[in-house]
């Protein structure tokens, strides 16, 4: 999945980047300093794609400048990207409050639900609440978000429910979430052979229902995971 997502995101980014830099600046410059002054002169789609180019180049303040106008105009991709930037930017005042603001506006989105789970787990801006963290984690995993599937597998492993841990780790591994490989092995080692065989059959029968195929946030997946 990662190679597929990487190819898609890279192709879009290169295409948009060449077109926009050529139209705005002529020959694409080596340095991108000052580019943020054009954030209100491009379309929502162009602003989002330039934001991802800057995000990919780790120019986070400039990326945020491009995401903010399109996020305020209701572009979901920009809102999620902006929330993600705030979540990880510990140098920005009230960064978790801003992250919560934008993630909570998209609380039906699996990516946002995953981060709402993290905010409640750690008590960032919101009161720490294991129950609310689990609530959002289960909702995200139910929509087949790979990182949520993995974290839910960890949750069940720590509870001693190794069958559920094994299944959710298998779903995450099936979605190319590499961190789940060792968890599949660890959970499987705790299962009797007959129970493991039954869990394998359950996985084969249900894996298609737990397949992650949302291409809309592929670029965010590349940046974060």
PDB file of C-alpha atoms in Angstrom:
ATOM      1  CA  UNK A   1       0.000   0.000   0.000  1.00  0.00           C
ATOM      2  CA  UNK A   2       2.800   2.416   0.919  1.00  0.00           C
ATOM      3  CA  UNK A   3       4.413   2.135  -2.501  1.00  0.00           C
ATOM      4  CA  UNK A   4       1.051   2.746  -4.154  1.00  0.00           C
ATOM      5  CA  UNK A   5       0.331   5.752  -1.951  1.00  0.00           C
ATOM      6  CA  UNK A   6       3.842   7.086  -2.358  1.00  0.00           C
ATOM      7  CA  UNK A   7       3.616   6.896  -6.124  1.00  0.00           C
ATOM      8  CA  UNK A   8       0.260   8.652  -6.206  1.00  0.00           C
ATOM      9  CA  UNK A   9       1.254  11.435  -3.834  1.00  0.00           C
ATOM     10  CA  UNK A  10       4.618  11.980  -5.504  1.00  0.00           C
ATOM     11  CA  UNK A  11       3.137  12.150  -8.991  1.00  0.00           C
ATOM     12  CA  UNK A  12       0.543  14.720  -7.970  1.00  0.00           C
ATOM     13  CA  UNK A  13       3.046  16.758  -5.990  1.00  0.00           C
ATOM     14  CA  UNK A  14       5.604  16.872  -8.800  1.00  0.00           C
ATOM     15  CA  UNK A  15       3.005  17.781 -11.417  1.00  0.00           C
ATOM     16  CA  UNK A  16       1.362  20.526  -9.377  1.00  0.00           C
ATOM     17  CA  UNK A  17       4.723  21.793  -8.158  1.00  0.00           C
ATOM     18  CA  UNK A  18       6.162  22.150 -11.653  1.00  0.00           C
ATOM     19  CA  UNK A  19       3.031  23.816 -13.031  1.00  0.00           C
ATOM     20  CA  UNK A  20       2.663  26.276 -10.177  1.00  0.00           C
ATOM     21  CA  UNK A  21       6.299  27.167  -9.748  1.00  0.00           C
ATOM     22  CA  UNK A  22       6.626  27.667 -13.478  1.00  0.00           C
ATOM     23  CA  UNK A  23       3.553  29.913 -13.624  1.00  0.00           C
ATOM     24  CA  UNK A  24       4.397  31.916 -10.511  1.00  0.00           C
ATOM     25  CA  UNK A  25       8.160  32.085 -10.548  1.00  0.00           C
ATOM     26  CA  UNK A  26       9.397  30.905 -13.935  1.00  0.00           C
ATOM     27  CA  UNK A  27      12.151  28.340 -13.416  1.00  0.00           C
ATOM     28  CA  UNK A  28      11.498  26.475 -10.137  1.00  0.00           C
ATOM     29  CA  UNK A  29      13.836  27.947  -7.495  1.00  0.00           C
ATOM     30  CA  UNK A  30      16.086  25.936  -5.255  1.00  0.00           C
ATOM     31  CA  UNK A  31      14.981  27.797  -2.122  1.00  0.00           C
ATOM     32  CA  UNK A  32      11.301  28.129  -1.249  1.00  0.00           C
ATOM     33  CA  UNK A  33      11.603  31.026   1.176  1.00  0.00           C
ATOM     34  CA  UNK A  34       8.953  33.688   0.618  1.00  0.00           C
ATOM     35  CA  UNK A  35       6.627  31.364  -1.222  1.00  0.00           C
ATOM     36  CA  UNK A  36       4.008  31.695   1.517  1.00  0.00           C
ATOM     37  CA  UNK A  37       3.016  35.160   0.247  1.00  0.00           C
ATOM     38  CA  UNK A  38       1.277  33.409  -2.655  1.00  0.00           C
ATOM     39  CA  UNK A  39      -1.046  31.387  -0.408  1.00  0.00           C
ATOM     40  CA  UNK A  40      -4.034  33.634  -1.143  1.00  0.00           C
ATOM     41  CA  UNK A  41      -3.376  33.787  -4.887  1.00  0.00           C
ATOM     42  CA  UNK A  42      -3.937  30.128  -5.785  1.00  0.00           C
ATOM     43  CA  UNK A  43      -6.966  27.846  -5.815  1.00  0.00           C
ATOM     44  CA  UNK A  44      -7.876  25.552  -2.926  1.00  0.00           C
ATOM     45  CA  UNK A  45      -6.546  22.532  -4.800  1.00  0.00           C
ATOM     46  CA  UNK A  46      -3.287  24.281  -5.700  1.00  0.00           C
ATOM     47  CA  UNK A  47      -2.813  25.563  -2.153  1.00  0.00           C
ATOM     48  CA  UNK A  48      -3.312  22.075  -0.755  1.00  0.00           C
ATOM     49  CA  UNK A  49      -0.844  20.497  -3.150  1.00  0.00           C
ATOM     50  CA  UNK A  50       1.762  23.197  -2.521  1.00  0.00           C
ATOM     51  CA  UNK A  51       1.186  22.657   1.180  1.00  0.00           C
ATOM     52  CA  UNK A  52       2.031  18.986   0.767  1.00  0.00           C
ATOM     53  CA  UNK A  53       5.156  19.805  -1.231  1.00  0.00           C
ATOM     54  CA  UNK A  54       6.333  22.071   1.588  1.00  0.00           C
ATOM     55  CA  UNK A  55       5.244  19.470   4.159  1.00  0.00           C
ATOM     56  CA  UNK A  56       7.322  16.856   2.356  1.00  0.00           C
ATOM     57  CA  UNK A  57      10.307  19.222   2.410  1.00  0.00           C
ATOM     58  CA  UNK A  58       9.839  19.694   6.180  1.00  0.00           C
ATOM     59  CA  UNK A  59       9.073  23.396   5.736  1.00  0.00           C
ATOM     60  CA  UNK A  60       6.257  23.215   8.233  1.00  0.00           C
ATOM     61  CA  UNK A  61       5.523  26.921   8.916  1.00  0.00           C
ATOM     62  CA  UNK A  62       5.259  27.622   5.168  1.00  0.00           C
ATOM     63  CA  UNK A  63       3.115  24.513   4.656  1.00  0.00           C
ATOM     64  CA  UNK A  64       0.757  25.652   7.384  1.00  0.00           C
ATOM     65  CA  UNK A  65       0.342  29.020   5.679  1.00  0.00           C
ATOM     66  CA  UNK A  66      -0.898  27.250   2.537  1.00  0.00           C
ATOM     67  CA  UNK A  67      -3.170  24.831   4.373  1.00  0.00           C
ATOM     68  CA  UNK A  68      -4.875  27.475   6.524  1.00  0.00           C
ATOM     69  CA  UNK A  69      -6.783  29.399   3.790  1.00  0.00           C
ATOM     70  CA  UNK A  70      -8.089  26.242   2.113  1.00  0.00           C
ATOM     71  CA  UNK A  71      -8.894  24.673   5.502  1.00  0.00           C
ATOM     72  CA  UNK A  72     -11.000  27.703   6.431  1.00  0.00           C
ATOM     73  CA  UNK A  73     -12.840  27.302   3.130  1.00  0.00           C
ATOM     74  CA  UNK A  74     -13.817  23.760   4.100  1.00  0.00           C
ATOM     75  CA  UNK A  75     -11.245  21.643   2.272  1.00  0.00           C
ATOM     76  CA  UNK A  76     -11.050  18.448   4.334  1.00  0.00           C
ATOM     77  CA  UNK A  77      -7.603  17.415   3.130  1.00  0.00           C
ATOM     78  CA  UNK A  78      -6.197  20.776   4.177  1.00  0.00           C
ATOM     79  CA  UNK A  79      -7.988  20.643   7.528  1.00  0.00           C
ATOM     80  CA  UNK A  80      -6.514  17.230   8.322  1.00  0.00           C
ATOM     81  CA  UNK A  81      -3.053  18.293   7.185  1.00  0.00           C
ATOM     82  CA  UNK A  82      -3.253  21.466   9.256  1.00  0.00           C
ATOM     83  CA  UNK A  83      -4.380  19.517  12.312  1.00  0.00           C
ATOM     84  CA  UNK A  84      -1.513  17.068  11.844  1.00  0.00           C
ATOM     85  CA  UNK A  85       1.032  19.874  11.607  1.00  0.00           C
ATOM     86  CA  UNK A  86      -0.288  21.411  14.806  1.00  0.00           C
ATOM     87  CA  UNK A  87      -0.276  18.038  16.585  1.00  0.00           C
ATOM     88  CA  UNK A  88       3.446  17.554  16.001  1.00  0.00           C
ATOM     89  CA  UNK A  89       4.567  21.194  16.208  1.00  0.00           C
ATOM     90  CA  UNK A  90       5.512  21.582  19.870  1.00  0.00           C
ATOM     91  CA  UNK A  91       6.989  25.031  19.188  1.00  0.00           C
ATOM     92  CA  UNK A  92       3.558  26.538  18.467  1.00  0.00           C
ATOM     93  CA  UNK A  93       1.530  27.882  21.361  1.00  0.00           C
ATOM     94  CA  UNK A  94      -1.725  25.976  21.917  1.00  0.00           C
ATOM     95  CA  UNK A  95      -0.731  23.473  19.240  1.00  0.00           C
ATOM     96  CA  UNK A  96      -2.857  20.670  20.710  1.00  0.00           C
ATOM     97  CA  UNK A  97      -5.846  22.975  21.012  1.00  0.00           C
ATOM     98  CA  UNK A  98      -5.553  23.820  17.317  1.00  0.00           C
ATOM     99  CA  UNK A  99      -5.057  20.150  16.446  1.00  0.00           C
ATOM    100  CA  UNK A 100      -8.181  19.232  18.398  1.00  0.00           C
ATOM    101  CA  UNK A 101     -10.137  22.013  16.709  1.00  0.00           C
ATOM    102  CA  UNK A 102      -9.469  20.754  13.201  1.00  0.00           C
ATOM    103  CA  UNK A 103      -9.588  17.025  13.980  1.00  0.00           C
ATOM    104  CA  UNK A 104     -12.901  17.364  15.823  1.00  0.00           C
ATOM    105  CA  UNK A 105     -14.398  19.145  12.808  1.00  0.00           C
ATOM    106  CA  UNK A 106     -13.778  15.910  10.895  1.00  0.00           C
ATOM    107  CA  UNK A 107     -14.786  13.444  13.587  1.00  0.00           C
ATOM    108  CA  UNK A 108     -16.349  11.098  11.029  1.00  0.00           C
ATOM    109  CA  UNK A 109     -12.980  10.696   9.287  1.00  0.00           C
ATOM    110  CA  UNK A 110     -10.862   7.680  10.280  1.00  0.00           C
ATOM    111  CA  UNK A 111      -7.608   9.670  10.222  1.00  0.00           C
ATOM    112  CA  UNK A 112      -9.085  12.347  12.512  1.00  0.00           C
ATOM    113  CA  UNK A 113     -10.611   9.708  14.796  1.00  0.00           C
ATOM    114  CA  UNK A 114      -7.188   8.120  15.253  1.00  0.00           C
ATOM    115  CA  UNK A 115      -5.682  11.413  16.394  1.00  0.00           C
ATOM    116  CA  UNK A 116      -8.641  12.205  18.641  1.00  0.00           C
ATOM    117  CA  UNK A 117      -7.880   8.870  20.296  1.00  0.00           C
ATOM    118  CA  UNK A 118      -4.275   9.951  20.840  1.00  0.00           C
ATOM    119  CA  UNK A 119      -5.300  13.332  22.244  1.00  0.00           C
ATOM    120  CA  UNK A 120      -7.547  11.660  24.830  1.00  0.00           C
ATOM    121  CA  UNK A 121      -4.977   8.959  25.550  1.00  0.00           C
ATOM    122  CA  UNK A 122      -2.240  11.456  26.425  1.00  0.00           C
ATOM    123  CA  UNK A 123      -4.523  14.181  27.768  1.00  0.00           C
ATOM    124  CA  UNK A 124      -3.302  16.764  25.267  1.00  0.00           C
ATOM    125  CA  UNK A 125      -5.604  19.809  25.592  1.00  0.00           C
ATOM    126  CA  UNK A 126      -8.549  17.543  26.514  1.00  0.00           C
ATOM    127  CA  UNK A 127      -8.839  15.718  29.879  1.00  0.00           C
ATOM    128  CA  UNK A 128      -7.108  12.359  29.772  1.00  0.00           C
ATOM    129  CA  UNK A 129      -9.742   9.661  29.273  1.00  0.00           C
ATOM    130  CA  UNK A 130      -8.987   6.007  28.458  1.00  0.00           C
ATOM    131  CA  UNK A 131     -12.669   5.420  27.660  1.00  0.00           C
ATOM    132  CA  UNK A 132     -12.883   8.265  25.145  1.00  0.00           C
ATOM    133  CA  UNK A 133      -9.550   7.265  23.696  1.00  0.00           C
ATOM    134  CA  UNK A 134     -10.834   3.726  23.142  1.00  0.00           C
ATOM    135  CA  UNK A 135     -14.109   5.083  21.727  1.00  0.00           C
ATOM    136  CA  UNK A 136     -12.320   6.998  18.972  1.00  0.00           C
ATOM    137  CA  UNK A 137      -9.793   4.226  18.420  1.00  0.00           C
ATOM    138  CA  UNK A 138     -12.535   1.658  17.806  1.00  0.00           C
ATOM    139  CA  UNK A 139     -14.334   4.004  15.409  1.00  0.00           C
ATOM    140  CA  UNK A 140     -11.141   4.564  13.427  1.00  0.00           C
ATOM    141  CA  UNK A 141     -10.270   0.861  13.351  1.00  0.00           C
ATOM    142  CA  UNK A 142     -13.820   0.073  12.231  1.00  0.00           C
ATOM    143  CA  UNK A 143     -13.099   2.234   9.185  1.00  0.00           C
ATOM    144  CA  UNK A 144      -9.952   0.166   8.562  1.00  0.00           C
ATOM    145  CA  UNK A 145      -7.380   2.843   9.400  1.00  0.00           C
ATOM    146  CA  UNK A 146      -4.143   0.784   9.688  1.00  0.00           C
ATOM    147  CA  UNK A 147      -2.561   2.628  12.647  1.00  0.00           C
ATOM    148  CA  UNK A 148      -5.834   2.361  14.576  1.00  0.00           C
ATOM    149  CA  UNK A 149      -6.039  -1.350  13.804  1.00  0.00           C
ATOM    150  CA  UNK A 150      -2.539  -1.757  15.203  1.00  0.00           C
ATOM    151  CA  UNK A 151      -3.241   0.260  18.356  1.00  0.00           C
ATOM    152  CA  UNK A 152      -6.425  -1.708  18.953  1.00  0.00           C
ATOM    153  CA  UNK A 153      -4.393  -4.906  18.630  1.00  0.00           C
ATOM    154  CA  UNK A 154      -1.997  -3.526  21.261  1.00  0.00           C
ATOM    155  CA  UNK A 155      -4.961  -2.714  23.506  1.00  0.00           C
ATOM    156  CA  UNK A 156      -6.285  -6.279  23.288  1.00  0.00           C
ATOM    157  CA  UNK A 157      -2.805  -7.733  23.775  1.00  0.00           C
ATOM    158  CA  UNK A 158      -2.392  -5.788  27.013  1.00  0.00           C
ATOM    159  CA  UNK A 159      -5.799  -7.066  28.141  1.00  0.00           C
ATOM    160  CA  UNK A 160      -4.691 -10.629  27.498  1.00  0.00           C
ATOM    161  CA  UNK A 161      -7.255 -11.109  24.712  1.00  0.00           C
ATOM    162  CA  UNK A 162      -4.741 -12.600  22.306  1.00  0.00           C
ATOM    163  CA  UNK A 163      -7.250 -13.766  19.704  1.00  0.00           C
ATOM    164  CA  UNK A 164      -8.609 -10.255  19.145  1.00  0.00           C
ATOM    165  CA  UNK A 165      -5.084  -8.863  19.287  1.00  0.00           C
ATOM    166  CA  UNK A 166      -3.959 -11.373  16.666  1.00  0.00           C
ATOM    167  CA  UNK A 167      -6.881 -10.557  14.356  1.00  0.00           C
ATOM    168  CA  UNK A 168      -6.473  -6.767  14.516  1.00  0.00           C
ATOM    169  CA  UNK A 169      -2.716  -7.055  14.090  1.00  0.00           C
ATOM    170  CA  UNK A 170      -3.364  -9.239  11.031  1.00  0.00           C
ATOM    171  CA  UNK A 171      -5.713  -6.622   9.583  1.00  0.00           C
ATOM    172  CA  UNK A 172      -3.098  -3.903  10.139  1.00  0.00           C
ATOM    173  CA  UNK A 173      -0.331  -6.049   8.652  1.00  0.00           C
ATOM    174  CA  UNK A 174      -2.593  -6.787   5.683  1.00  0.00           C
ATOM    175  CA  UNK A 175      -2.770  -3.028   5.158  1.00  0.00           C
ATOM    176  CA  UNK A 176       1.051  -2.889   5.082  1.00  0.00           C
ATOM    177  CA  UNK A 177       1.424  -1.380   8.550  1.00  0.00           C
ATOM    178  CA  UNK A 178       4.884  -2.788   9.196  1.00  0.00           C
ATOM    179  CA  UNK A 179       4.855  -2.292  12.978  1.00  0.00           C
ATOM    180  CA  UNK A 180       2.203  -4.994  13.248  1.00  0.00           C
ATOM    181  CA  UNK A 181       4.407  -7.796  11.965  1.00  0.00           C
ATOM    182  CA  UNK A 182       6.033  -8.505  15.308  1.00  0.00           C
ATOM    183  CA  UNK A 183       2.706  -8.142  17.118  1.00  0.00           C
ATOM    184  CA  UNK A 184       1.121 -10.788  14.897  1.00  0.00           C
ATOM    185  CA  UNK A 185       3.903 -13.158  15.908  1.00  0.00           C
ATOM    186  CA  UNK A 186       3.714 -12.308  19.597  1.00  0.00           C
ATOM    187  CA  UNK A 187      -0.073 -12.625  19.824  1.00  0.00           C
ATOM    188  CA  UNK A 188      -0.040 -15.816  17.769  1.00  0.00           C
ATOM    189  CA  UNK A 189       2.455 -17.428  20.134  1.00  0.00           C
ATOM    190  CA  UNK A 190      -0.081 -17.058  22.957  1.00  0.00           C
ATOM    191  CA  UNK A 191      -2.798 -18.962  21.070  1.00  0.00           C
ATOM    192  CA  UNK A 192      -3.332 -22.726  21.115  1.00  0.00           C
ATOM    193  CA  UNK A 193      -2.929 -24.219  17.647  1.00  0.00           C
ATOM    194  CA  UNK A 194      -6.650 -24.862  17.200  1.00  0.00           C
ATOM    195  CA  UNK A 195      -7.588 -21.335  18.262  1.00  0.00           C
ATOM    196  CA  UNK A 196      -4.926 -19.826  16.013  1.00  0.00           C
ATOM    197  CA  UNK A 197      -6.204 -21.874  13.068  1.00  0.00           C
ATOM    198  CA  UNK A 198      -9.728 -20.637  13.785  1.00  0.00           C
ATOM    199  CA  UNK A 199      -8.494 -17.036  13.957  1.00  0.00           C
ATOM    200  CA  UNK A 200      -6.661 -17.491  10.640  1.00  0.00           C
ATOM    201  CA  UNK A 201      -9.882 -18.697   9.049  1.00  0.00           C
ATOM    202  CA  UNK A 202     -11.777 -15.735  10.493  1.00  0.00           C
ATOM    203  CA  UNK A 203      -9.144 -13.408   9.066  1.00  0.00           C
ATOM    204  CA  UNK A 204      -9.410 -14.945   5.605  1.00  0.00           C
ATOM    205  CA  UNK A 205     -13.193 -14.568   5.707  1.00  0.00           C
ATOM    206  CA  UNK A 206     -13.179 -10.949   6.904  1.00  0.00           C
ATOM    207  CA  UNK A 207      -9.980  -9.325   5.633  1.00  0.00           C
ATOM    208  CA  UNK A 208     -11.690  -7.628   2.693  1.00  0.00           C
ATOM    209  CA  UNK A 209     -14.012  -5.791   5.085  1.00  0.00           C
ATOM    210  CA  UNK A 210     -10.989  -4.391   6.901  1.00  0.00           C
ATOM    211  CA  UNK A 211      -9.026  -3.275   3.849  1.00  0.00           C
ATOM    212  CA  UNK A 212      -7.848   0.337   3.826  1.00  0.00           C
ATOM    213  CA  UNK A 213      -8.485   1.976   0.448  1.00  0.00           C
ATOM    214  CA  UNK A 214      -9.031   5.682   1.130  1.00  0.00           C
ATOM    215  CA  UNK A 215      -6.774   7.444  -1.367  1.00  0.00           C
ATOM    216  CA  UNK A 216      -7.896  10.940  -0.345  1.00  0.00           C
ATOM    217  CA  UNK A 217      -5.459  11.172   2.550  1.00  0.00           C
ATOM    218  CA  UNK A 218      -2.652   9.181   0.961  1.00  0.00           C
ATOM    219  CA  UNK A 219      -0.219  12.100   1.162  1.00  0.00           C
ATOM    220  CA  UNK A 220      -0.849  12.491   4.891  1.00  0.00           C
ATOM    221  CA  UNK A 221      -0.184   8.797   5.413  1.00  0.00           C
ATOM    222  CA  UNK A 222       3.135   9.216   3.662  1.00  0.00           C
ATOM    223  CA  UNK A 223       4.129  12.131   5.872  1.00  0.00           C
ATOM    224  CA  UNK A 224       3.148  10.638   9.220  1.00  0.00           C
ATOM    225  CA  UNK A 225       3.591   6.878   8.842  1.00  0.00           C
TER     226      UNK A 225
END
